PDB file of C-alpha atoms in Angstrom:
ATOM      1  CA  UNK A   1      -4.144  23.025 -25.935  1.00 36.00           C
ATOM      2  CA  UNK A   2      -3.947  25.544 -23.178  1.00 39.00           C
ATOM      3  CA  UNK A   3      -2.344  28.957 -23.525  1.00 42.00           C
ATOM      4  CA  UNK A   4       0.243  28.291 -20.895  1.00 49.00           C
ATOM      5  CA  UNK A   5       0.995  24.841 -22.237  1.00 64.00           C
ATOM      6  CA  UNK A   6       0.845  26.095 -25.798  1.00 69.00           C
ATOM      7  CA  UNK A   7       3.329  28.796 -24.937  1.00 72.00           C
ATOM      8  CA  UNK A   8       5.652  26.449 -23.054  1.00 75.00           C
ATOM      9  CA  UNK A   9       5.525  23.858 -25.867  1.00 77.00           C
ATOM     10  CA  UNK A  10       6.101  26.475 -28.516  1.00 79.00           C
ATOM     11  CA  UNK A  11       9.058  27.957 -26.687  1.00 79.00           C
ATOM     12  CA  UNK A  12      10.617  24.494 -26.217  1.00 82.00           C
ATOM     13  CA  UNK A  13      10.171  23.731 -29.913  1.00 84.00           C
ATOM     14  CA  UNK A  14      11.592  27.027 -31.012  1.00 84.00           C
ATOM     15  CA  UNK A  15      14.567  26.559 -28.776  1.00 83.00           C
ATOM     16  CA  UNK A  16      15.265  23.124 -30.267  1.00 85.00           C
ATOM     17  CA  UNK A  17      15.012  24.115 -33.907  1.00 86.00           C
ATOM     18  CA  UNK A  18      18.395  24.451 -35.581  1.00 84.00           C
ATOM     19  CA  UNK A  19      17.298  24.279 -39.249  1.00 85.00           C
ATOM     20  CA  UNK A  20      16.647  27.453 -41.330  1.00 87.00           C
ATOM     21  CA  UNK A  21      13.369  28.292 -43.012  1.00 88.00           C
ATOM     22  CA  UNK A  22      11.159  26.808 -40.262  1.00 90.00           C
ATOM     23  CA  UNK A  23       8.110  28.407 -38.680  1.00 91.00           C
ATOM     24  CA  UNK A  24       5.823  27.460 -35.853  1.00 90.00           C
ATOM     25  CA  UNK A  25       2.071  27.985 -35.960  1.00 91.00           C
ATOM     26  CA  UNK A  26       0.179  27.494 -32.680  1.00 90.00           C
ATOM     27  CA  UNK A  27      -3.594  27.178 -32.539  1.00 91.00           C
ATOM     28  CA  UNK A  28      -6.026  27.614 -29.615  1.00 89.00           C
ATOM     29  CA  UNK A  29      -9.738  28.234 -29.651  1.00 89.00           C
ATOM     30  CA  UNK A  30      -9.692  30.500 -26.573  1.00 87.00           C
ATOM     31  CA  UNK A  31      -8.866  34.198 -27.060  1.00 91.00           C
ATOM     32  CA  UNK A  32      -7.673  34.437 -23.450  1.00 89.00           C
ATOM     33  CA  UNK A  33      -5.278  31.494 -23.984  1.00 86.00           C
ATOM     34  CA  UNK A  34      -4.047  32.930 -27.269  1.00 90.00           C
ATOM     35  CA  UNK A  35      -3.282  36.282 -25.558  1.00 90.00           C
ATOM     36  CA  UNK A  36      -1.491  34.512 -22.713  1.00 88.00           C
ATOM     37  CA  UNK A  37       0.492  32.402 -25.131  1.00 87.00           C
ATOM     38  CA  UNK A  38       1.517  35.443 -27.160  1.00 89.00           C
ATOM     39  CA  UNK A  39       2.821  37.070 -23.953  1.00 88.00           C
ATOM     40  CA  UNK A  40       5.020  34.033 -23.359  1.00 85.00           C
ATOM     41  CA  UNK A  41       6.296  33.988 -26.926  1.00 87.00           C
ATOM     42  CA  UNK A  42       6.995  37.749 -26.945  1.00 87.00           C
ATOM     43  CA  UNK A  43       8.922  37.510 -23.637  1.00 86.00           C
ATOM     44  CA  UNK A  44      11.378  35.011 -25.046  1.00 83.00           C
ATOM     45  CA  UNK A  45      12.701  35.917 -28.465  1.00 80.00           C
ATOM     46  CA  UNK A  46      14.113  33.325 -30.839  1.00 84.00           C
ATOM     47  CA  UNK A  47      15.129  32.989 -34.465  1.00 87.00           C
ATOM     48  CA  UNK A  48      12.270  30.775 -35.535  1.00 89.00           C
ATOM     49  CA  UNK A  49       9.145  32.834 -36.275  1.00 90.00           C
ATOM     50  CA  UNK A  50       5.984  31.966 -34.291  1.00 90.00           C
ATOM     51  CA  UNK A  51       2.407  32.770 -35.209  1.00 91.00           C
ATOM     52  CA  UNK A  52      -0.336  32.084 -32.672  1.00 91.00           C
ATOM     53  CA  UNK A  53      -3.876  31.778 -34.126  1.00 91.00           C
ATOM     54  CA  UNK A  54      -7.199  31.842 -32.426  1.00 93.00           C
ATOM     55  CA  UNK A  55      -9.242  29.142 -34.100  1.00 93.00           C
ATOM     56  CA  UNK A  56     -10.638  25.659 -34.108  1.00 93.00           C
ATOM     57  CA  UNK A  57      -7.987  23.120 -35.090  1.00 93.00           C
ATOM     58  CA  UNK A  58     -10.632  21.386 -37.232  1.00 94.00           C
ATOM     59  CA  UNK A  59     -10.892  24.541 -39.405  1.00 94.00           C
ATOM     60  CA  UNK A  60      -7.117  25.172 -39.729  1.00 93.00           C
ATOM     61  CA  UNK A  61      -5.435  24.407 -43.062  1.00 93.00           C
ATOM     62  CA  UNK A  62      -2.354  22.209 -42.599  1.00 94.00           C
ATOM     63  CA  UNK A  63       0.038  22.154 -45.540  1.00 94.00           C
ATOM     64  CA  UNK A  64       3.607  21.016 -46.078  1.00 93.00           C
ATOM     65  CA  UNK A  65       4.172  20.389 -42.406  1.00 95.00           C
ATOM     66  CA  UNK A  66       7.193  18.439 -41.081  1.00 93.00           C
ATOM     67  CA  UNK A  67       5.747  18.060 -37.586  1.00 94.00           C
ATOM     68  CA  UNK A  68       2.318  18.542 -36.092  1.00 95.00           C
ATOM     69  CA  UNK A  69       1.889  18.562 -32.326  1.00 93.00           C
ATOM     70  CA  UNK A  70      -1.537  17.862 -30.923  1.00 93.00           C
ATOM     71  CA  UNK A  71      -1.463  18.273 -27.157  1.00 90.00           C
ATOM     72  CA  UNK A  72      -4.591  17.128 -25.186  1.00 90.00           C
ATOM     73  CA  UNK A  73      -6.959  18.171 -27.971  1.00 90.00           C
ATOM     74  CA  UNK A  74      -8.592  15.036 -29.436  1.00 93.00           C
ATOM     75  CA  UNK A  75     -10.166  14.159 -26.076  1.00 91.00           C
ATOM     76  CA  UNK A  76     -12.294  17.297 -26.326  1.00 89.00           C
ATOM     77  CA  UNK A  77     -13.397  16.662 -29.946  1.00 93.00           C
ATOM     78  CA  UNK A  78     -16.447  14.587 -30.668  1.00 92.00           C
ATOM     79  CA  UNK A  79     -15.392  10.979 -31.220  1.00 92.00           C
ATOM     80  CA  UNK A  80     -17.123  10.919 -34.580  1.00 94.00           C
ATOM     81  CA  UNK A  81     -14.911  13.853 -35.812  1.00 95.00           C
ATOM     82  CA  UNK A  82     -11.482  12.601 -34.590  1.00 96.00           C
ATOM     83  CA  UNK A  83     -10.754  10.443 -37.666  1.00 95.00           C
ATOM     84  CA  UNK A  84     -11.422  13.359 -40.012  1.00 96.00           C
ATOM     85  CA  UNK A  85      -9.056  15.648 -38.130  1.00 96.00           C
ATOM     86  CA  UNK A  86      -6.335  13.063 -38.097  1.00 97.00           C
ATOM     87  CA  UNK A  87      -6.860  12.436 -41.779  1.00 96.00           C
ATOM     88  CA  UNK A  88      -6.495  16.189 -42.487  1.00 96.00           C
ATOM     89  CA  UNK A  89      -3.312  16.261 -40.419  1.00 97.00           C
ATOM     90  CA  UNK A  90      -1.897  13.223 -42.252  1.00 97.00           C
ATOM     91  CA  UNK A  91      -2.701  14.812 -45.643  1.00 96.00           C
ATOM     92  CA  UNK A  92      -0.991  18.037 -44.594  1.00 96.00           C
ATOM     93  CA  UNK A  93       2.230  16.331 -43.473  1.00 96.00           C
ATOM     94  CA  UNK A  94       5.179  15.728 -45.750  1.00 95.00           C
ATOM     95  CA  UNK A  95       6.103  12.036 -46.371  1.00 95.00           C
ATOM     96  CA  UNK A  96       8.018  10.914 -43.292  1.00 95.00           C
ATOM     97  CA  UNK A  97       6.445  13.747 -41.249  1.00 96.00           C
ATOM     98  CA  UNK A  98       5.690  13.336 -37.545  1.00 96.00           C
ATOM     99  CA  UNK A  99       2.560  13.724 -35.513  1.00 96.00           C
ATOM    100  CA  UNK A 100       3.253  14.063 -31.799  1.00 95.00           C
ATOM    101  CA  UNK A 101       0.013  13.274 -30.055  1.00 96.00           C
ATOM    102  CA  UNK A 102      -0.425  13.693 -26.310  1.00 94.00           C
ATOM    103  CA  UNK A 103      -3.710  12.642 -24.704  1.00 94.00           C
ATOM    104  CA  UNK A 104      -5.228  11.324 -21.491  1.00 91.00           C
ATOM    105  CA  UNK A 105      -6.094   7.737 -22.226  1.00 92.00           C
ATOM    106  CA  UNK A 106      -8.387   5.169 -20.722  1.00 90.00           C
ATOM    107  CA  UNK A 107      -7.718   1.491 -20.153  1.00 87.00           C
ATOM    108  CA  UNK A 108      -9.791  -1.436 -21.362  1.00 86.00           C
ATOM    109  CA  UNK A 109      -9.653  -2.670 -17.790  1.00 86.00           C
ATOM    110  CA  UNK A 110     -11.823  -0.555 -15.428  1.00 84.00           C
ATOM    111  CA  UNK A 111      -9.824  -1.676 -12.382  1.00 87.00           C
ATOM    112  CA  UNK A 112      -6.592  -0.399 -13.898  1.00 84.00           C
ATOM    113  CA  UNK A 113      -8.316   2.751 -15.102  1.00 80.00           C
ATOM    114  CA  UNK A 114      -9.570   3.543 -11.609  1.00 80.00           C
ATOM    115  CA  UNK A 115      -6.199   2.835 -10.027  1.00 86.00           C
ATOM    116  CA  UNK A 116      -4.469   5.256 -12.443  1.00 82.00           C
ATOM    117  CA  UNK A 117      -7.157   7.933 -11.783  1.00 81.00           C
ATOM    118  CA  UNK A 118      -6.718   7.500  -8.016  1.00 82.00           C
ATOM    119  CA  UNK A 119      -2.950   7.691  -8.298  1.00 83.00           C
ATOM    120  CA  UNK A 120      -3.248  10.911 -10.358  1.00 82.00           C
ATOM    121  CA  UNK A 121      -5.639  12.446  -7.774  1.00 79.00           C
ATOM    122  CA  UNK A 122      -3.182  11.523  -5.033  1.00 85.00           C
ATOM    123  CA  UNK A 123      -0.441  13.211  -6.989  1.00 82.00           C
ATOM    124  CA  UNK A 124      -2.570  16.365  -7.245  1.00 81.00           C
ATOM    125  CA  UNK A 125      -3.276  16.367  -3.524  1.00 82.00           C
ATOM    126  CA  UNK A 126       0.410  15.818  -2.742  1.00 82.00           C
ATOM    127  CA  UNK A 127       1.146  18.883  -4.873  1.00 82.00           C
ATOM    128  CA  UNK A 128      -1.177  21.281  -3.102  1.00 85.00           C
ATOM    129  CA  UNK A 129      -4.573  20.701  -4.647  1.00 81.00           C
ATOM    130  CA  UNK A 130      -7.383  20.539  -2.104  1.00 84.00           C
ATOM    131  CA  UNK A 131      -9.910  17.716  -2.080  1.00 81.00           C
ATOM    132  CA  UNK A 132     -12.483  20.210  -3.365  1.00 78.00           C
ATOM    133  CA  UNK A 133     -10.251  21.314  -6.293  1.00 79.00           C
ATOM    134  CA  UNK A 134      -9.625  17.710  -7.284  1.00 69.00           C
ATOM    135  CA  UNK A 135     -13.357  16.953  -7.165  1.00 72.00           C
ATOM    136  CA  UNK A 136     -14.323  20.130  -9.066  1.00 73.00           C
ATOM    137  CA  UNK A 137     -11.817  19.479 -11.836  1.00 73.00           C
ATOM    138  CA  UNK A 138     -12.976  15.897 -12.254  1.00 71.00           C
ATOM    139  CA  UNK A 139     -16.607  17.012 -12.317  1.00 71.00           C
ATOM    140  CA  UNK A 140     -15.931  19.791 -14.857  1.00 66.00           C
ATOM    141  CA  UNK A 141     -14.187  17.423 -17.241  1.00 68.00           C
ATOM    142  CA  UNK A 142     -16.308  14.322 -16.771  1.00 73.00           C
ATOM    143  CA  UNK A 143     -18.732  14.865 -19.637  1.00 70.00           C
ATOM    144  CA  UNK A 144     -16.570  16.967 -21.984  1.00 71.00           C
ATOM    145  CA  UNK A 145     -13.304  15.001 -21.954  1.00 76.00           C
ATOM    146  CA  UNK A 146     -13.922  11.666 -23.751  1.00 84.00           C
ATOM    147  CA  UNK A 147     -10.782   9.559 -23.693  1.00 90.00           C
ATOM    148  CA  UNK A 148      -9.751   6.673 -25.911  1.00 93.00           C
ATOM    149  CA  UNK A 149      -7.528   3.667 -25.266  1.00 94.00           C
ATOM    150  CA  UNK A 150      -4.009   3.585 -26.727  1.00 95.00           C
ATOM    151  CA  UNK A 151      -5.212   0.832 -29.114  1.00 95.00           C
ATOM    152  CA  UNK A 152      -8.058   3.116 -30.342  1.00 95.00           C
ATOM    153  CA  UNK A 153      -5.541   5.898 -31.016  1.00 96.00           C
ATOM    154  CA  UNK A 154      -3.111   3.557 -32.732  1.00 97.00           C
ATOM    155  CA  UNK A 155      -5.834   2.050 -34.961  1.00 96.00           C
ATOM    156  CA  UNK A 156      -7.147   5.502 -35.955  1.00 96.00           C
ATOM    157  CA  UNK A 157      -3.645   6.780 -36.716  1.00 97.00           C
ATOM    158  CA  UNK A 158      -2.808   3.743 -38.891  1.00 96.00           C
ATOM    159  CA  UNK A 159      -6.113   4.060 -40.718  1.00 95.00           C
ATOM    160  CA  UNK A 160      -5.135   7.541 -41.975  1.00 94.00           C
ATOM    161  CA  UNK A 161      -1.694   6.509 -43.177  1.00 93.00           C
ATOM    162  CA  UNK A 162       0.731   6.629 -40.254  1.00 96.00           C
ATOM    163  CA  UNK A 163       3.113   3.726 -40.720  1.00 92.00           C
ATOM    164  CA  UNK A 164       4.480   3.620 -37.230  1.00 93.00           C
ATOM    165  CA  UNK A 165       2.896   4.628 -33.897  1.00 96.00           C
ATOM    166  CA  UNK A 166       5.015   4.552 -30.740  1.00 96.00           C
ATOM    167  CA  UNK A 167       4.051   5.446 -27.213  1.00 96.00           C
ATOM    168  CA  UNK A 168       7.201   7.310 -26.086  1.00 95.00           C
ATOM    169  CA  UNK A 169       5.916   8.627 -22.768  1.00 94.00           C
ATOM    170  CA  UNK A 170       3.346   7.564 -20.222  1.00 92.00           C
ATOM    171  CA  UNK A 171       2.585   8.785 -16.689  1.00 87.00           C
ATOM    172  CA  UNK A 172      -0.582   7.539 -14.964  1.00 88.00           C
ATOM    173  CA  UNK A 173      -3.175   7.768 -17.676  1.00 88.00           C
ATOM    174  CA  UNK A 174      -1.421  10.476 -19.675  1.00 89.00           C
ATOM    175  CA  UNK A 175       0.574   9.495 -22.737  1.00 93.00           C
ATOM    176  CA  UNK A 176       2.453  10.936 -25.704  1.00 95.00           C
ATOM    177  CA  UNK A 177       2.765   9.145 -28.963  1.00 96.00           C
ATOM    178  CA  UNK A 178       4.878   9.652 -32.112  1.00 97.00           C
ATOM    179  CA  UNK A 179       3.239   8.701 -35.388  1.00 97.00           C
ATOM    180  CA  UNK A 180       5.301   8.657 -38.609  1.00 97.00           C
ATOM    181  CA  UNK A 181       3.591   9.316 -41.879  1.00 96.00           C
ATOM    182  CA  UNK A 182       4.201   6.472 -44.365  1.00 87.00           C
TER     183      UNK A 182
END
């Protein structure tokens, strides 16, 4: 959950909300990202109130939520703590509530995994990233971003009470899923 991405996602959600009595709460653990996000939110006014909080998503209370969006967050949380976070989210959602989960995923097949990584790096180079920038980013994330397979995500989500889990978007090894609370 990056400030720029958090801001863009929040603005898109706010723009799409037509119901009354809704509010959006965004969370990021970086004060710089929170400041940047608040600048985006303040620049584009809307009728739905938005609160941006600096904090760890694992420490945030989730109550009576209709939708929770978790963008590229689980992959940076220790694998032993992911189930607990998803359980907390499921408990904080209303029945029929949605979790929109976007993550970089890995494949059970190393050949496929490497092909998708190579394609993504080619995409970056085609869009102006230098070879050095691609290598530095990969090196920086290698030991801190721990990805799961789609099946691991699906199993974990179903274990905490989501009845349906659907992959609605996939590009290279990036995916977005919708999970509906049973």
